mmCIF file of C-alpha atoms in Angstrom:
data_model
loop_
_atom_site.group_PDB
_atom_site.id
_atom_site.type_symbol
_atom_site.label_atom_id
_atom_site.label_comp_id
_atom_site.label_asym_id
_atom_site.label_seq_id
_atom_site.Cartn_x
_atom_site.Cartn_y
_atom_site.Cartn_z
ATOM 1 C CA SER M 19 90.760 95.386 109.642
ATOM 2 C CA LEU M 20 89.068 95.153 106.116
ATOM 3 C CA SER M 21 89.689 91.125 106.366
ATOM 4 C CA VAL M 22 87.583 90.989 109.547
ATOM 5 C CA LEU M 23 84.708 92.560 108.050
ATOM 6 C CA ILE M 24 84.559 90.494 104.715
ATOM 7 C CA ILE M 25 86.058 87.188 105.904
ATOM 8 C CA SER M 26 83.729 87.058 109.078
ATOM 9 C CA PRO M 27 83.310 88.014 112.823
ATOM 10 C CA GLN M 28 85.126 84.878 113.813
ATOM 11 C CA THR M 29 88.334 86.111 112.471
ATOM 12 C CA GLN M 30 90.997 86.987 115.112
ATOM 13 C CA PRO M 31 91.664 90.869 114.602
ATOM 14 C CA GLN M 32 95.200 90.310 116.113
ATOM 15 C CA ALA M 33 95.896 87.678 113.576
ATOM 16 C CA ALA M 34 93.980 90.730 110.927
ATOM 17 C CA CYS M 35 96.138 93.405 111.905
ATOM 18 C CA ALA M 36 99.877 91.731 111.470
ATOM 19 C CA PRO M 37 101.960 93.295 108.285
ATOM 20 C CA PRO M 38 101.115 92.124 105.542
ATOM 21 C CA PRO M 39 104.757 90.651 104.541
ATOM 22 C CA ARG M 40 104.194 91.311 100.527
ATOM 23 C CA GLU M 41 103.217 94.745 101.258
ATOM 24 C CA THR M 42 106.526 95.219 103.080
ATOM 25 C CA LEU M 43 108.636 93.971 100.292
ATOM 26 C CA ALA M 44 107.239 97.034 98.159
ATOM 27 C CA THR M 45 108.220 99.194 100.290
ATOM 28 C CA ALA M 46 111.708 98.176 100.659
ATOM 29 C CA GLU M 47 111.606 98.310 96.587
ATOM 30 C CA HIS M 48 110.146 101.602 97.235
ATOM 31 C CA MET M 49 113.449 102.788 99.513
ATOM 32 C CA GLN M 50 115.806 101.112 96.428
ATOM 33 C CA GLN M 51 114.125 103.136 93.731
ATOM 34 C CA ALA M 52 114.224 106.280 95.635
ATOM 35 C CA ALA M 53 117.547 105.526 96.446
ATOM 36 C CA ASP M 54 118.964 105.140 92.762
ATOM 37 C CA MET M 55 116.779 107.942 91.674
ATOM 38 C CA ARG M 56 118.732 110.227 93.975
ATOM 39 C CA GLU M 57 121.915 108.633 92.300
ATOM 40 C CA ALA M 58 120.601 109.070 89.523
ATOM 41 C CA VAL M 59 120.148 112.999 89.522
ATOM 42 C CA ALA M 60 123.058 113.515 92.138
ATOM 43 C CA GLY M 61 125.421 114.263 89.072
ATOM 44 C CA GLU M 62 123.814 117.099 87.705
ATOM 45 C CA GLY M 63 124.076 118.716 90.666
ATOM 46 C CA GLY M 64 120.633 120.114 90.820
ATOM 47 C CA GLY M 65 117.377 118.084 92.401
ATOM 48 C CA PRO M 66 115.358 115.274 90.924
ATOM 49 C CA THR M 67 114.242 116.813 87.053
ATOM 50 C CA GLU M 68 110.343 116.749 86.498
ATOM 51 C CA ARG M 69 110.357 114.054 84.224
ATOM 52 C CA ALA M 70 112.564 111.706 86.943
ATOM 53 C CA TRP M 71 110.089 112.763 89.621
ATOM 54 C CA HIS M 72 106.618 111.834 87.241
ATOM 55 C CA ASP M 73 108.141 108.351 86.904
ATOM 56 C CA TYR M 74 108.888 107.930 90.201
ATOM 57 C CA VAL M 75 105.241 109.198 91.550
ATOM 58 C CA VAL M 76 103.913 107.158 88.840
ATOM 59 C CA GLY M 77 106.022 103.896 89.663
ATOM 60 C CA VAL M 78 104.956 104.302 93.295
ATOM 61 C CA SER M 79 101.249 105.091 92.810
ATOM 62 C CA ALA M 80 101.385 101.591 90.423
ATOM 63 C CA VAL M 81 102.853 99.386 93.187
ATOM 64 C CA THR M 82 100.617 100.804 95.882
ATOM 65 C CA LEU M 83 97.636 100.143 93.992
ATOM 66 C CA GLU M 84 98.915 96.893 93.378
ATOM 67 C CA ALA M 85 99.753 96.063 97.131
ATOM 68 C CA MET M 86 96.254 97.041 97.849
ATOM 69 C CA LEU M 87 94.570 95.100 95.160
ATOM 70 C CA SER M 88 96.468 91.948 95.778
ATOM 71 C CA GLY M 89 95.624 92.220 99.516
ATOM 72 C CA LEU M 90 91.598 92.683 98.839
ATOM 73 C CA SER M 91 91.619 89.804 96.363
ATOM 74 C CA ASN M 92 93.108 87.795 98.931
ATOM 75 C CA VAL M 93 90.640 88.239 101.395
ATOM 76 C CA TYR M 94 88.084 88.217 99.218
ATOM 77 C CA PHE M 95 89.031 84.417 97.157
ATOM 78 C CA GLU M 96 89.676 83.681 100.570
ATOM 79 C CA ARG M 97 85.921 84.852 101.971
ATOM 80 C CA VAL M 98 84.585 82.975 98.717
ATOM 81 C CA LEU M 99 86.599 79.798 99.661
ATOM 82 C CA LYS M 100 85.382 79.473 103.022
ATOM 83 C CA SER M 101 81.715 80.621 102.286
ATOM 84 C CA THR M 102 80.803 78.209 99.805
ATOM 85 C CA ALA M 103 79.778 74.864 99.692
ATOM 86 C CA LEU M 104 81.589 73.728 96.997
ATOM 87 C CA SER M 105 84.572 71.913 97.349
ATOM 88 C CA LEU M 106 88.309 73.050 96.880
ATOM 89 C CA TRP M 107 88.529 70.645 93.814
ATOM 90 C CA GLU M 108 85.114 71.738 92.509
ATOM 91 C CA ARG M 109 86.200 74.961 92.797
ATOM 92 C CA ASN M 110 89.260 74.885 90.706
ATOM 93 C CA VAL M 111 87.638 73.118 88.279
ATOM 94 C CA GLN M 112 85.084 76.088 87.546
ATOM 95 C CA LEU M 113 88.017 78.393 87.443
ATOM 96 C CA ALA M 114 89.715 76.412 84.931
ATOM 97 C CA GLY M 115 86.998 76.371 83.365
ATOM 98 C CA TYR M 116 86.836 80.065 83.357
ATOM 99 C CA SER M 117 90.274 80.162 82.172
ATOM 100 C CA LEU M 118 89.797 77.996 79.145
ATOM 101 C CA LEU M 119 86.971 79.890 77.948
ATOM 102 C CA ILE M 120 89.395 82.813 77.775
ATOM 103 C CA TYR M 121 92.849 81.200 76.509
ATOM 104 C CA VAL M 122 91.538 78.570 74.411
ATOM 105 C CA PRO M 123 90.015 80.859 71.992
ATOM 106 C CA MET M 124 92.862 83.314 72.166
ATOM 107 C CA ALA M 125 95.241 80.273 71.249
ATOM 108 C CA GLN M 126 93.174 79.265 68.112
ATOM 109 C CA HIS M 127 93.098 82.559 66.896
ATOM 110 C CA ALA M 128 96.723 83.006 67.288
ATOM 111 C CA HIS M 129 97.686 79.104 65.554
ATOM 112 C CA PRO M 130 94.785 77.768 63.969
ATOM 113 C CA GLY M 131 95.130 73.934 64.227
ATOM 114 C CA ASP M 132 97.931 74.405 66.457
ATOM 115 C CA MET M 133 97.183 75.506 70.378
ATOM 116 C CA LEU M 134 100.244 74.868 71.748
ATOM 117 C CA HIS M 135 102.681 75.871 69.105
ATOM 118 C CA GLY M 136 106.212 76.803 70.382
ATOM 119 C CA TRP M 137 105.991 75.070 73.302
ATOM 120 C CA SER M 138 108.732 72.931 74.429
ATOM 121 C CA GLY M 139 109.037 70.182 77.646
ATOM 122 C CA VAL M 140 110.412 72.589 79.667
ATOM 123 C CA THR M 141 107.119 75.113 79.031
ATOM 124 C CA VAL M 142 104.975 72.331 79.746
ATOM 125 C CA VAL M 143 106.648 71.574 83.047
ATOM 126 C CA VAL M 144 106.718 75.224 83.992
ATOM 127 C CA ALA M 145 102.624 75.475 83.087
ATOM 128 C CA CYS M 146 102.027 72.109 85.732
ATOM 129 C CA LEU M 147 103.962 73.725 88.629
ATOM 130 C CA GLY M 148 102.367 76.870 88.067
ATOM 131 C CA ALA M 149 98.879 74.716 88.345
ATOM 132 C CA LEU M 150 100.246 73.021 90.870
ATOM 133 C CA GLY M 151 101.175 76.357 93.081
ATOM 134 C CA GLY M 152 97.623 77.506 92.299
ATOM 135 C CA ILE M 153 96.699 74.672 94.138
ATOM 136 C CA LEU M 154 98.782 74.648 96.623
ATOM 137 C CA ILE M 155 97.761 78.233 96.927
ATOM 138 C CA GLY M 156 94.143 76.970 97.213
ATOM 139 C CA LEU M 157 94.848 74.512 100.002
ATOM 140 C CA VAL M 158 96.195 77.035 102.160
ATOM 141 C CA LEU M 159 93.402 79.612 102.075
ATOM 142 C CA LYS M 160 91.016 76.907 102.270
ATOM 143 C CA TYR M 161 92.583 75.302 106.016
ATOM 144 C CA CYS M 162 94.568 78.530 106.957
ATOM 145 C CA ASP M 163 94.002 82.256 105.804
ATOM 146 C CA SER M 164 95.676 84.859 103.172
ATOM 147 C CA ILE M 165 98.245 86.120 105.990
ATOM 148 C CA ILE M 166 99.562 82.468 106.315
ATOM 149 C CA LYS M 167 99.654 82.425 102.499
ATOM 150 C CA ASN M 168 101.159 85.657 102.291
ATOM 151 C CA LEU M 169 104.113 84.883 105.365
ATOM 152 C CA ALA M 170 104.691 81.865 103.476
ATOM 153 C CA LEU M 171 105.270 83.541 100.356
ATOM 154 C CA SER M 172 107.310 86.301 101.402
ATOM 155 C CA THR M 173 109.306 83.619 102.863
ATOM 156 C CA ALA M 174 109.801 82.140 100.022
ATOM 157 C CA ILE M 175 111.375 85.184 98.555
ATOM 158 C CA ILE M 176 113.483 85.909 101.127
ATOM 159 C CA THR M 177 114.647 82.791 100.802
ATOM 160 C CA THR M 178 115.578 82.325 97.039
ATOM 161 C CA ALA M 179 117.049 86.355 97.425
ATOM 162 C CA THR M 180 119.265 84.728 100.301
ATOM 163 C CA LEU M 181 120.265 81.730 97.976
ATOM 164 C CA ASP M 182 120.667 84.378 94.848
ATOM 165 C CA HIS M 183 123.262 85.990 96.805
ATOM 166 C CA PHE M 184 125.308 83.187 98.026
ATOM 167 C CA VAL M 185 125.100 80.853 95.210
ATOM 168 C CA PHE M 186 125.021 83.689 92.323
ATOM 169 C CA HIS M 187 126.433 86.315 93.876
ATOM 170 C CA GLY M 188 123.198 88.569 93.926
ATOM 171 C CA PRO M 189 122.559 92.069 95.558
ATOM 172 C CA MET M 190 121.931 91.554 99.284
ATOM 173 C CA ASN M 191 121.296 95.269 100.324
ATOM 174 C CA LEU M 192 119.889 97.401 102.737
ATOM 175 C CA PRO M 193 116.541 97.315 101.551
ATOM 176 C CA ILE M 194 116.296 93.622 100.959
ATOM 177 C CA ILE M 195 117.945 93.182 104.606
ATOM 178 C CA ALA M 196 115.128 95.487 106.047
ATOM 179 C CA ALA M 197 112.631 93.668 104.178
ATOM 180 C CA ALA M 198 113.883 89.807 105.505
ATOM 181 C CA GLY M 199 113.729 91.813 108.566
ATOM 182 C CA SER M 200 110.215 93.185 108.715
ATOM 183 C CA VAL M 201 109.032 89.890 107.369
ATOM 184 C CA LEU M 202 110.679 88.006 110.414
ATOM 185 C CA ILE M 203 109.076 90.264 112.931
ATOM 186 C CA SER M 204 105.842 89.806 111.476
ATOM 187 C CA ILE M 205 105.885 85.865 111.771
ATOM 188 C CA ILE M 206 106.986 86.378 115.339
ATOM 189 C CA ASN M 207 104.173 88.956 115.929
ATOM 190 C CA TYR M 208 101.749 86.300 114.036
ATOM 191 C CA THR M 209 102.669 83.635 115.847
ATOM 192 C CA ASP M 210 102.540 85.367 119.530
ATOM 193 C CA ALA M 211 98.974 86.556 118.442
#
């Protein structure tokens, strides 16, 4: 697998070949989009229109490209974390410095003299939670691997979808159930490997 080649030969091939759950969730989304598109054009008595088909192909291509780039960036980030002498905290400070070089000038240009214009207390809390989430992902990648991170992320998405269904009466349709089943099978296969 590509992750074995990029990270190191010591990575177990069985673990690296476990199906990536994030891409599985994207596939479930494609199934739902296809069903929605068929329903939308079924009332016309004909096949899908040229525009609807074009939009569908562009959407599926974009999601596929995003899933591939996400997987590649996960593997590369894991390699960088595990192959450098810098600690996780030094790497986070380095990445934060690059972010400040980009966002501080943008904020100054948008609102000179008031970089936090429009920020409320809730916005500050959400920004801090995002930063803590980034540190948590860095820790997971440093001490585990990107497959475990994706399994944890997929489990969190499924838990959120399940809670949404029972608490807020959100949808629980076949693609969501199929994706949840795929993630559970992936977790079982990964722990058995």
